[in-house]
mmCIF file of C-alpha atoms and ligand atoms in Angstrom:
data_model
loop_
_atom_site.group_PDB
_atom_site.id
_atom_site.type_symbol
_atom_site.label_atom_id
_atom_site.label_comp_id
_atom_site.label_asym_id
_atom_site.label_seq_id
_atom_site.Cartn_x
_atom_site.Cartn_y
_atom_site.Cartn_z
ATOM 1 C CA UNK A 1 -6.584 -13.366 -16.131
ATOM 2 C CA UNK A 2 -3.339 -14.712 -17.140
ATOM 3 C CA UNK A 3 -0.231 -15.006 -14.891
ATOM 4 C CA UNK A 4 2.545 -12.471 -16.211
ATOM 5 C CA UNK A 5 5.159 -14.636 -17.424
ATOM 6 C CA UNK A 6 9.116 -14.692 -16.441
ATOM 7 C CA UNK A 7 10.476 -12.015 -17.459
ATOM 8 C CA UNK A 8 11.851 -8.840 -16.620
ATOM 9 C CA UNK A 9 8.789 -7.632 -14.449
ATOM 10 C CA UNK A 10 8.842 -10.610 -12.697
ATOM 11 C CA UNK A 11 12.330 -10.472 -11.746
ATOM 12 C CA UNK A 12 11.853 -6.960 -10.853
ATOM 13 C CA UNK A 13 9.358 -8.350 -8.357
ATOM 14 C CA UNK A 14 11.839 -10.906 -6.921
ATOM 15 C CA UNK A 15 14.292 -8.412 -5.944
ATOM 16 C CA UNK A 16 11.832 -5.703 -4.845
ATOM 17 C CA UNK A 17 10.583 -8.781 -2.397
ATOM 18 C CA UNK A 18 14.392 -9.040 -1.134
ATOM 19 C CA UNK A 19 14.741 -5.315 -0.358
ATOM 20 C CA UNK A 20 11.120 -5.371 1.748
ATOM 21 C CA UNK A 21 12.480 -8.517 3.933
ATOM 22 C CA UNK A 22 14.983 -6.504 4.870
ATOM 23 C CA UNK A 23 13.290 -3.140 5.419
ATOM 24 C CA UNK A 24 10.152 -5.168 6.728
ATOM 25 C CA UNK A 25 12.164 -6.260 9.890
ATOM 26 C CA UNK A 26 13.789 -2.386 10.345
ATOM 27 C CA UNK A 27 10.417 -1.231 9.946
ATOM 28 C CA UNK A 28 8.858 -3.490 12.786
ATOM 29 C CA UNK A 29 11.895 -2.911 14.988
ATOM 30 C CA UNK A 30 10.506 0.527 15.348
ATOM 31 C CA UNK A 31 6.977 -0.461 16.552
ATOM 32 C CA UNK A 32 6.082 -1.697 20.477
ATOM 33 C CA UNK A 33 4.392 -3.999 21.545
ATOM 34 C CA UNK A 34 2.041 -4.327 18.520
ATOM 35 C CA UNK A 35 -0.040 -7.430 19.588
ATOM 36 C CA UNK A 36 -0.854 -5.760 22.713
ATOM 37 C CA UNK A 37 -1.824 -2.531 21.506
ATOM 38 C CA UNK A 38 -4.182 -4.405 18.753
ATOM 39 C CA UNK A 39 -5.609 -6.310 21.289
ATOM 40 C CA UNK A 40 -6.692 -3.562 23.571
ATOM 41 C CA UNK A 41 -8.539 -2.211 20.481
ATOM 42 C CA UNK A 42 -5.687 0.065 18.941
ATOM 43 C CA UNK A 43 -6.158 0.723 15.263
ATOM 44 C CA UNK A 44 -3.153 1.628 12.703
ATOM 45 C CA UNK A 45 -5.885 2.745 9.852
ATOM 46 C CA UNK A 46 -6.217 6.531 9.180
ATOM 47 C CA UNK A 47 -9.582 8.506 9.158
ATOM 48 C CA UNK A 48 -9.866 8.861 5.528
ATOM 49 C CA UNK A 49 -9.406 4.504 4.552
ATOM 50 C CA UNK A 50 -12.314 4.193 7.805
ATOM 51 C CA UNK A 51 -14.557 6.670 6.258
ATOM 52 C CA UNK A 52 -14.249 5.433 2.528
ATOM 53 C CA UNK A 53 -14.637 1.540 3.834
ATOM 54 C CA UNK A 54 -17.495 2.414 5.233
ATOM 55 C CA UNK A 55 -19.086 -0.384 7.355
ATOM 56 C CA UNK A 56 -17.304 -3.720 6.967
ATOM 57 C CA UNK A 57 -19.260 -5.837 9.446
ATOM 58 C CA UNK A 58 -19.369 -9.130 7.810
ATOM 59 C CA UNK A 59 -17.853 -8.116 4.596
ATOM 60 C CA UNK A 60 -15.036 -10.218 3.002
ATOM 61 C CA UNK A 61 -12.163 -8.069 1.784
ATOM 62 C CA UNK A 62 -8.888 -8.618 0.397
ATOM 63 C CA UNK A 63 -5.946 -6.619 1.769
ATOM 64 C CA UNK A 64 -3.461 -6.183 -1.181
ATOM 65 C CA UNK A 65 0.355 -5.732 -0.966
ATOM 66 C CA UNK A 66 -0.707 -5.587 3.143
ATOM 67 C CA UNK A 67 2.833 -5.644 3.903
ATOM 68 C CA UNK A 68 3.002 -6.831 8.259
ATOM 69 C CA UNK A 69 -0.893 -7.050 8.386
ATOM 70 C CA UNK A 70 -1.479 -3.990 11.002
ATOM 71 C CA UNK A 71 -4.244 -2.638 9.108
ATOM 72 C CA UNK A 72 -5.359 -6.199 8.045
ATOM 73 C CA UNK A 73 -6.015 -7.115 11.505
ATOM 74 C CA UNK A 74 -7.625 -3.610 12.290
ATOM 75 C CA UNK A 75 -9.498 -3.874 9.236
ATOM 76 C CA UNK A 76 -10.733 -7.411 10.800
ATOM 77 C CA UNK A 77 -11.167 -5.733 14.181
ATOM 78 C CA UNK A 78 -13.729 -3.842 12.481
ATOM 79 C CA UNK A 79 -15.739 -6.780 11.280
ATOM 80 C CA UNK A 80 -14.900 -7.772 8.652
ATOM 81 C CA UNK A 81 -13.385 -11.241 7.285
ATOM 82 C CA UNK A 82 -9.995 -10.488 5.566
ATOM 83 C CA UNK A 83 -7.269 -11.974 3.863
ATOM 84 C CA UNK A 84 -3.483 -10.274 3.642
ATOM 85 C CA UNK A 85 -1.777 -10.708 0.194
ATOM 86 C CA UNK A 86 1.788 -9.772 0.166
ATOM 87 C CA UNK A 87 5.294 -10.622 -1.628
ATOM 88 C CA UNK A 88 7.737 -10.156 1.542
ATOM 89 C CA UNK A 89 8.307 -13.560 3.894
ATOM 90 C CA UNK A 90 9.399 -11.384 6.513
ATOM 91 C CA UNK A 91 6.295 -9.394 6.227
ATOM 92 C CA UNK A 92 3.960 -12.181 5.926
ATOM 93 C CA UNK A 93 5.674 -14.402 9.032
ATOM 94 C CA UNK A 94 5.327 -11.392 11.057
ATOM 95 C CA UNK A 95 1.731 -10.623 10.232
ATOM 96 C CA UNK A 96 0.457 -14.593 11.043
ATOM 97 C CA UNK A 97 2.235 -13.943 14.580
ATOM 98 C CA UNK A 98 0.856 -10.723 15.070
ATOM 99 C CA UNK A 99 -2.829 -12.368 14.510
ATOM 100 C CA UNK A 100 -1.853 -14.859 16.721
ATOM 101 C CA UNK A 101 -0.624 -12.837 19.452
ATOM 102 C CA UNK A 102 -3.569 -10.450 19.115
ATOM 103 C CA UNK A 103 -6.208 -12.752 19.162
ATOM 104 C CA UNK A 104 -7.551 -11.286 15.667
ATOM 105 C CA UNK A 105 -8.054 -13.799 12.949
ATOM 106 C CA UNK A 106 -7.318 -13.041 9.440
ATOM 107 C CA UNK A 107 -5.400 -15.215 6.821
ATOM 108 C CA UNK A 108 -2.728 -14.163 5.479
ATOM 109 C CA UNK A 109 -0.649 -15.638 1.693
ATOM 110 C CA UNK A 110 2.775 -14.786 0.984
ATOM 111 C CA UNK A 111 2.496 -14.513 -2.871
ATOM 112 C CA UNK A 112 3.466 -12.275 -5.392
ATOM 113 C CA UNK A 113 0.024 -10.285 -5.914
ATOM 114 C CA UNK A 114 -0.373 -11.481 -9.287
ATOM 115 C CA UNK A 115 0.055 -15.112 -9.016
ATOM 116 C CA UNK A 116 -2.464 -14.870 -5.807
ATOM 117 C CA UNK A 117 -5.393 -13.246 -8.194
ATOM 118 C CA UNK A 118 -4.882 -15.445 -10.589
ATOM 119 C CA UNK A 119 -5.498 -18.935 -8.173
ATOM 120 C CA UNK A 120 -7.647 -17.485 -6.178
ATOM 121 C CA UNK A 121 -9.845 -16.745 -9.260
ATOM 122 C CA UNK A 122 -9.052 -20.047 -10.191
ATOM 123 C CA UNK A 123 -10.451 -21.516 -6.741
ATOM 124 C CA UNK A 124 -13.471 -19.555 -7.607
ATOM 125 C CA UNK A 125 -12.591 -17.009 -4.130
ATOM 126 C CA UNK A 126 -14.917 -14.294 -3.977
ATOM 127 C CA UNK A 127 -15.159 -10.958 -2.041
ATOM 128 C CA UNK A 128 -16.999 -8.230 -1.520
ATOM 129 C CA UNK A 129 -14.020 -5.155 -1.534
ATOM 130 C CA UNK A 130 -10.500 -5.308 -2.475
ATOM 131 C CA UNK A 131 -8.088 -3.013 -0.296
ATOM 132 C CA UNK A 132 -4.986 -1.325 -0.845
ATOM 133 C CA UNK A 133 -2.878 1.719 0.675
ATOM 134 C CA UNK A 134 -0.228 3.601 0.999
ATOM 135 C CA UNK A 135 2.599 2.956 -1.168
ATOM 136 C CA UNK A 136 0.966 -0.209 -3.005
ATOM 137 C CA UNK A 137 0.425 0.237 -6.970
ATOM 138 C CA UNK A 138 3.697 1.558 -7.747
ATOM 139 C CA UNK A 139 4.873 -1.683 -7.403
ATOM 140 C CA UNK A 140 2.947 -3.302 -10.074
ATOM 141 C CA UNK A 141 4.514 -3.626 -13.712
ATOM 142 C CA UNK A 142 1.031 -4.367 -15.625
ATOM 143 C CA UNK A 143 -1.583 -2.364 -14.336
ATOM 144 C CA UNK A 144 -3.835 -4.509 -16.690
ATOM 145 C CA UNK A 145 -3.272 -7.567 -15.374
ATOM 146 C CA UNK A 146 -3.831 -5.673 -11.744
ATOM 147 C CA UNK A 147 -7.308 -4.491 -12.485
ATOM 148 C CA UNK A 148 -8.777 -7.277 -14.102
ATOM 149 C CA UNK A 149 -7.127 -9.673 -11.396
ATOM 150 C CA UNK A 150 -9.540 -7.898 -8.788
ATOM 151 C CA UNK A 151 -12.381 -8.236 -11.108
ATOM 152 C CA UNK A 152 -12.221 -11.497 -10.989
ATOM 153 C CA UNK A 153 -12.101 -11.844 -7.275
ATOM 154 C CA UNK A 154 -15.300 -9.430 -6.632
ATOM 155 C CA UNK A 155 -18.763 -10.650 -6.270
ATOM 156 C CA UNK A 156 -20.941 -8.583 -8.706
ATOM 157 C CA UNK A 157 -21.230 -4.717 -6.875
ATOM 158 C CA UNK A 158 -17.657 -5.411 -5.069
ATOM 159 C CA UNK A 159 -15.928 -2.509 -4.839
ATOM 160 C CA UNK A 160 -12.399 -1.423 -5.065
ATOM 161 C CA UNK A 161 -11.068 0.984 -2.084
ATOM 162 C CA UNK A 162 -7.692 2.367 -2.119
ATOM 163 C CA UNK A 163 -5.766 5.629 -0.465
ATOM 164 C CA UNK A 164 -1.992 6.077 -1.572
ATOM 165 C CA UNK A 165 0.376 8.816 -2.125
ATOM 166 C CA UNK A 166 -0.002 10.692 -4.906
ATOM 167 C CA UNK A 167 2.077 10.685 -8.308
ATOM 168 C CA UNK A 168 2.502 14.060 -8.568
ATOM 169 C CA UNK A 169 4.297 13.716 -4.835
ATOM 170 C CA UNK A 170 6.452 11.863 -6.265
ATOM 171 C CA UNK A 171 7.926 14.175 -8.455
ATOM 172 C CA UNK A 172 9.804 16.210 -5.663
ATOM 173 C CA UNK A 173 13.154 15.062 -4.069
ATOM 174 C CA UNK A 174 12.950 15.635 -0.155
ATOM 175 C CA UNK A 175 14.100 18.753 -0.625
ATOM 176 C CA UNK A 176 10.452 19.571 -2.541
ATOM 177 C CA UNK A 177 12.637 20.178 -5.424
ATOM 178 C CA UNK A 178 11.403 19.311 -8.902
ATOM 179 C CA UNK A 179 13.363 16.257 -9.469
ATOM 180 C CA UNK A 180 11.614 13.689 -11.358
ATOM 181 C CA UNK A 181 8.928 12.956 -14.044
ATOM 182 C CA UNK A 182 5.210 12.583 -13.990
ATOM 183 C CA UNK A 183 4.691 10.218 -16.538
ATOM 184 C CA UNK A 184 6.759 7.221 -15.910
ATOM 185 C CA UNK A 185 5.857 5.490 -19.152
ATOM 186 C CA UNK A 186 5.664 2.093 -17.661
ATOM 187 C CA UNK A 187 9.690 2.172 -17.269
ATOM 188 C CA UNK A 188 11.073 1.017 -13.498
ATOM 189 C CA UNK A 189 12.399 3.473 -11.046
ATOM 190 C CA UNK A 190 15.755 1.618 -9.801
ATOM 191 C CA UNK A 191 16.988 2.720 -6.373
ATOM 192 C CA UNK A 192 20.289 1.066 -5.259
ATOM 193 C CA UNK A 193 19.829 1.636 -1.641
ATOM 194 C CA UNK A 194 16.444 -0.342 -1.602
ATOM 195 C CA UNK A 195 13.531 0.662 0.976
ATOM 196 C CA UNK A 196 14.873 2.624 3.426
ATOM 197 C CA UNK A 197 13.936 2.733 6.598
ATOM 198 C CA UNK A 198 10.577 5.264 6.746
ATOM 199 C CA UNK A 199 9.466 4.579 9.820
ATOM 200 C CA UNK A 200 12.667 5.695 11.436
ATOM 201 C CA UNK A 201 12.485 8.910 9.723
ATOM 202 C CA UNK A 202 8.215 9.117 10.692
ATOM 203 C CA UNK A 203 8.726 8.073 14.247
ATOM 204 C CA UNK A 204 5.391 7.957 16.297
ATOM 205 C CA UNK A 205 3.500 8.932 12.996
ATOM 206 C CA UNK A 206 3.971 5.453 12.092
ATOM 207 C CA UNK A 207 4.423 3.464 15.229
ATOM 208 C CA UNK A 208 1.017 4.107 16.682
ATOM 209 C CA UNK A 209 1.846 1.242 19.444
ATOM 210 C CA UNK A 210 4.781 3.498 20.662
ATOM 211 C CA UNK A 211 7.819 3.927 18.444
ATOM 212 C CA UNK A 212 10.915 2.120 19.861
ATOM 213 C CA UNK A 213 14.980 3.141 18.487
ATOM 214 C CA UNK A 214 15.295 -0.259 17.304
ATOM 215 C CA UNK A 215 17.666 -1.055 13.854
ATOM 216 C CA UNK A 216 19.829 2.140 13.814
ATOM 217 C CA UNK A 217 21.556 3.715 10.781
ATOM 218 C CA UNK A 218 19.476 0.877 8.334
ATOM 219 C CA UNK A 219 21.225 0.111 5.023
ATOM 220 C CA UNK A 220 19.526 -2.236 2.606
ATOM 221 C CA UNK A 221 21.719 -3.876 0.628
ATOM 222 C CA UNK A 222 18.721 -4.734 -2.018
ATOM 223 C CA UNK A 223 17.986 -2.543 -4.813
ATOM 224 C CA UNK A 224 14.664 -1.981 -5.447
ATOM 225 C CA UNK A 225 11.983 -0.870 -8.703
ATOM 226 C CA UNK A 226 9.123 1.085 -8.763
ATOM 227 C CA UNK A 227 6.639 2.683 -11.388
ATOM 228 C CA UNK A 228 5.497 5.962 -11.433
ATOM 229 C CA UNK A 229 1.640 5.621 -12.449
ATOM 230 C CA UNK A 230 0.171 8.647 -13.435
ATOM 231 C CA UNK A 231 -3.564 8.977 -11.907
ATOM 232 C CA UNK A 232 -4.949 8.641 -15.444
ATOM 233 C CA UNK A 233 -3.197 5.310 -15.829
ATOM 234 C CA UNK A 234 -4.794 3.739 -12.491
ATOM 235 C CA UNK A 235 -8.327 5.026 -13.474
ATOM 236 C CA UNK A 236 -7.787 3.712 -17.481
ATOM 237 C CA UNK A 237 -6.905 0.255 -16.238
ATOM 238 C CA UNK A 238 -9.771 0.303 -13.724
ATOM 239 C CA UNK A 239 -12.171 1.601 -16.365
ATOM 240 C CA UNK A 240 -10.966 -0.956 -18.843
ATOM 241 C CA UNK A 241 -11.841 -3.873 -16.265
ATOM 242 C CA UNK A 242 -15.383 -2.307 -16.020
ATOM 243 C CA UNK A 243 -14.975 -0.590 -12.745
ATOM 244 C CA UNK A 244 -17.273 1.988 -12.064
ATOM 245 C CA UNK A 245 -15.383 5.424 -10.747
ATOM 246 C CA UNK A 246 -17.659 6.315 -7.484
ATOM 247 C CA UNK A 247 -15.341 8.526 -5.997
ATOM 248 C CA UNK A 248 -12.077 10.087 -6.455
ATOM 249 C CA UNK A 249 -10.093 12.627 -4.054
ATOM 250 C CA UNK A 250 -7.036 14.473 -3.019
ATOM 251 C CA UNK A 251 -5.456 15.572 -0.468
ATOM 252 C CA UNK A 252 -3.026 18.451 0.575
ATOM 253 C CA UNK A 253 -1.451 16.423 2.959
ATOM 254 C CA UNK A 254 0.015 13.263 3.923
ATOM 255 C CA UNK A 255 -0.696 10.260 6.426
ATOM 256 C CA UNK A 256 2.212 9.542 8.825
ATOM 257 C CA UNK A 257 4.634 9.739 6.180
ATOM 258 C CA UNK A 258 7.496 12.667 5.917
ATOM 259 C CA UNK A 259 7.835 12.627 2.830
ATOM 260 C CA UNK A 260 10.084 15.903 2.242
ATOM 261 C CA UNK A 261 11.868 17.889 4.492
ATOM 262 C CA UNK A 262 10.223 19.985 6.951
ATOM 263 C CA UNK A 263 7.040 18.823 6.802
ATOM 264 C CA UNK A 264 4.679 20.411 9.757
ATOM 265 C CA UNK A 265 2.844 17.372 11.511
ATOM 266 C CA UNK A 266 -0.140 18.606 11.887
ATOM 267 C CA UNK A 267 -3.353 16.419 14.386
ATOM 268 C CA UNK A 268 -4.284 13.270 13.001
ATOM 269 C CA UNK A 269 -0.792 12.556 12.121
ATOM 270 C CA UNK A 270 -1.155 14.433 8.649
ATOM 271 C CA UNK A 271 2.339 15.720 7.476
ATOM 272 C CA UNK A 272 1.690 19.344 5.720
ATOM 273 C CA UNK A 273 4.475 20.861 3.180
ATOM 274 C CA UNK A 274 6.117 23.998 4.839
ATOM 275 C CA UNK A 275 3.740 27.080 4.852
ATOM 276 C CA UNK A 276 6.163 28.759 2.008
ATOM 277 C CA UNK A 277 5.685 25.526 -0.010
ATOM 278 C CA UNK A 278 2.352 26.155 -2.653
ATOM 279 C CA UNK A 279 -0.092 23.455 -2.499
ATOM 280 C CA UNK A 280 0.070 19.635 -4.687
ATOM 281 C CA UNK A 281 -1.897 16.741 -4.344
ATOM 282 C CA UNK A 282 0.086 14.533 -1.485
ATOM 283 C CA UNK A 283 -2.595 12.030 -1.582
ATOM 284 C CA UNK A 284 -5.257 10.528 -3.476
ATOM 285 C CA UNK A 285 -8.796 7.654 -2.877
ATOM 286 C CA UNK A 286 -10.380 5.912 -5.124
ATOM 287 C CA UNK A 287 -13.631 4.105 -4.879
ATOM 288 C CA UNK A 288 -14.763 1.592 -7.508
ATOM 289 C CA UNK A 289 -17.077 -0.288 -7.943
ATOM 290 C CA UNK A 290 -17.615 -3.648 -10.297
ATOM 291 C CA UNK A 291 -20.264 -3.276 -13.128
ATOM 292 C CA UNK A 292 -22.887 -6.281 -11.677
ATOM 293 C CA UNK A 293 -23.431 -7.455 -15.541
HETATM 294 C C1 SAM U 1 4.464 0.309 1.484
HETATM 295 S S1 SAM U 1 4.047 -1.356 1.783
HETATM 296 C C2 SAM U 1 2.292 -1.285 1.905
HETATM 297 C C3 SAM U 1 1.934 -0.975 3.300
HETATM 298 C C4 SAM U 1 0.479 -1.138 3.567
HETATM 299 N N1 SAM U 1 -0.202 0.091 3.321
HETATM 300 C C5 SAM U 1 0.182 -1.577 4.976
HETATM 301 O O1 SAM U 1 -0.950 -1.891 5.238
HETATM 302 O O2 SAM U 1 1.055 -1.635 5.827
HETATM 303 C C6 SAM U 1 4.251 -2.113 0.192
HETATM 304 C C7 SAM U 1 4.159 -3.636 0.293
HETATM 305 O O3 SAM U 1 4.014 -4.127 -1.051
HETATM 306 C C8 SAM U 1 4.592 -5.411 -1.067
HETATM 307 N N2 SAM U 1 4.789 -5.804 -2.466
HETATM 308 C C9 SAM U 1 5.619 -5.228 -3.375
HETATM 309 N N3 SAM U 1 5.494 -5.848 -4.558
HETATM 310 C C10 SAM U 1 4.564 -6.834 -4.407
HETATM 311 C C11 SAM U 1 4.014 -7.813 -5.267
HETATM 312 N N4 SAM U 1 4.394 -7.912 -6.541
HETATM 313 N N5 SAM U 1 3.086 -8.662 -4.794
HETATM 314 C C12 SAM U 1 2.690 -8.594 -3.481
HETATM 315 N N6 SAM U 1 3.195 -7.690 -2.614
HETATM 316 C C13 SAM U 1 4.115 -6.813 -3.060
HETATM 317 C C14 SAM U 1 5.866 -5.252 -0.255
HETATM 318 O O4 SAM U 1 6.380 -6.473 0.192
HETATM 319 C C15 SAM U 1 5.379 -4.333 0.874
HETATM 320 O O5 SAM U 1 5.021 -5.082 1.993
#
């Protein structure tokens, strides 16, 4: 792989990392007592990640864009040996606490996700699934240079596992109103008012440790970029770095996160569009795995 050079994806990155420090510590003002409820065996992952995992006893996996490192250290709380990749200090200072105060080890590197593949190829790191979720590849300029990254940190068979919100959700503003464009065409999304503070909006959907008022009325004074991948773009790269497609799904509905108005929570945290609203792909999984030669 080669690193990406300056240029304007990079800086797109630096400024995107600005905007999640601050959103990062709105975010986490929102959550209780996280250690504690990790400790005493809470989990933040969803059904669908669990099931699609499988068994990760003694597996080494790499948590990509893992933003604070709650489902890092759940992932680790169910066996497995992980490492937490992500571009945001604040995130990244926050997840080594959490670890600390939970007792759960992991290792976490603050690193832009593309500079991390590339010297931890380098250093010859291996492992046996990559992980990502939830709001993770639209932040990548080069899906390319994404793909083949992992490649390169997968033992032969390793396997790719990733559940995110759909493209074709984001095509609706939060009033579910047709509002942007499918194909992004590898052109950034600029928002001037940066991340905004989701969790807020999701309460206890996405503060399973107890959701707390915390930062009120959050402004982010960092813009922020993102890409709008089409599904066909994510598979073609993964293809193209000799990933294997073993699964692929979607989903009518969407984990913890409101993502238009009026959305009916429904058990298991799953946010449904209004009953009058007809039916799109909120969420999608991929499984992958790496051709073994
Ligand atoms: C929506 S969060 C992902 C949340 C994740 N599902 C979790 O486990 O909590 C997106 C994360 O991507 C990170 N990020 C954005 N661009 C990145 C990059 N170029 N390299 C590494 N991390 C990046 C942000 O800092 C943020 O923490």
């Amino acid at each position: 792989m080669t690193t990406p050079e300056p240029g304007p994806g990079r800086e797109l990155h630096e400024s995107n990392r600005r905007s999640w420090n601050a959103a990062t510590v709105a975010h986490n003002s929102h959550k209780k007592d996280q250690a504690g409820f990790l400790r005493r065996g809470g989990s933040t992952l969803f059904p669908e990640e669990v099931e699609l995992l499988g068994d990760l006893q003694g597996k080494r996996l790499v948590h990509l864009l893992c933003n604070s490192g709650q489902d890092t250290l759940s992932l680790a709380a169910r066996g497995a040996t992980v490492t937490g990749v992500d571009i945001s200090d604040e995130a990244i200072d926050f997840a080594k606490n959490l670890s600390a105060d939970s007792g759960i080890p992991a290792t976490f590197h603050r690193a832009d996700v593309y500079d991390w593949l590339d010297t931890a190829s380098d250093r010859d790191e291996q492992f046996d699934i990559a992980f990502c979720s939830y709001g993770a590849i639209c932040w990548l300029f080069d899906l390319g240079l994404w793909s083949s990254g992992m490649a390169n940190v997968l033992v032969p068979g390793g396997r790719f596992v990733t559940v995110g919100f759909h493209p074709a959700s984001m095509m609706f503003n939060e009033r579910f109103e047709l509002a942007y464009p499918y194909f992004g065409g590898g052109k950034p999304l600029v928002w001037e008012d940066g991340v905004g503070d989701y969790v807020a909006q999701a309460g206890a959907a996405l503060a399973p440790s107890g959701f707390a008022e915390g930062v009120r009325d959050f402004s982010n004074p960092h813009p922020v970029s993102e890409f709008q991948w089409s599904i066909s773009e994510i598979i073609q790269a993964l293809l193209a770095a000799r990933f294997i497609i073993e699964r692929f799904d979607e989903y009518p509905y969407a984990n913890g996160a409101k993502l238009f108005d009026n959305m009916r929570e429904a058990p298991g945290k799953r946010m449904w569009p209004p009953d009058d609203v007809p039916s799109v792909p909120l969420m999608y999984s991929i499984v992958a795995r790496i051709a073994c030669n």
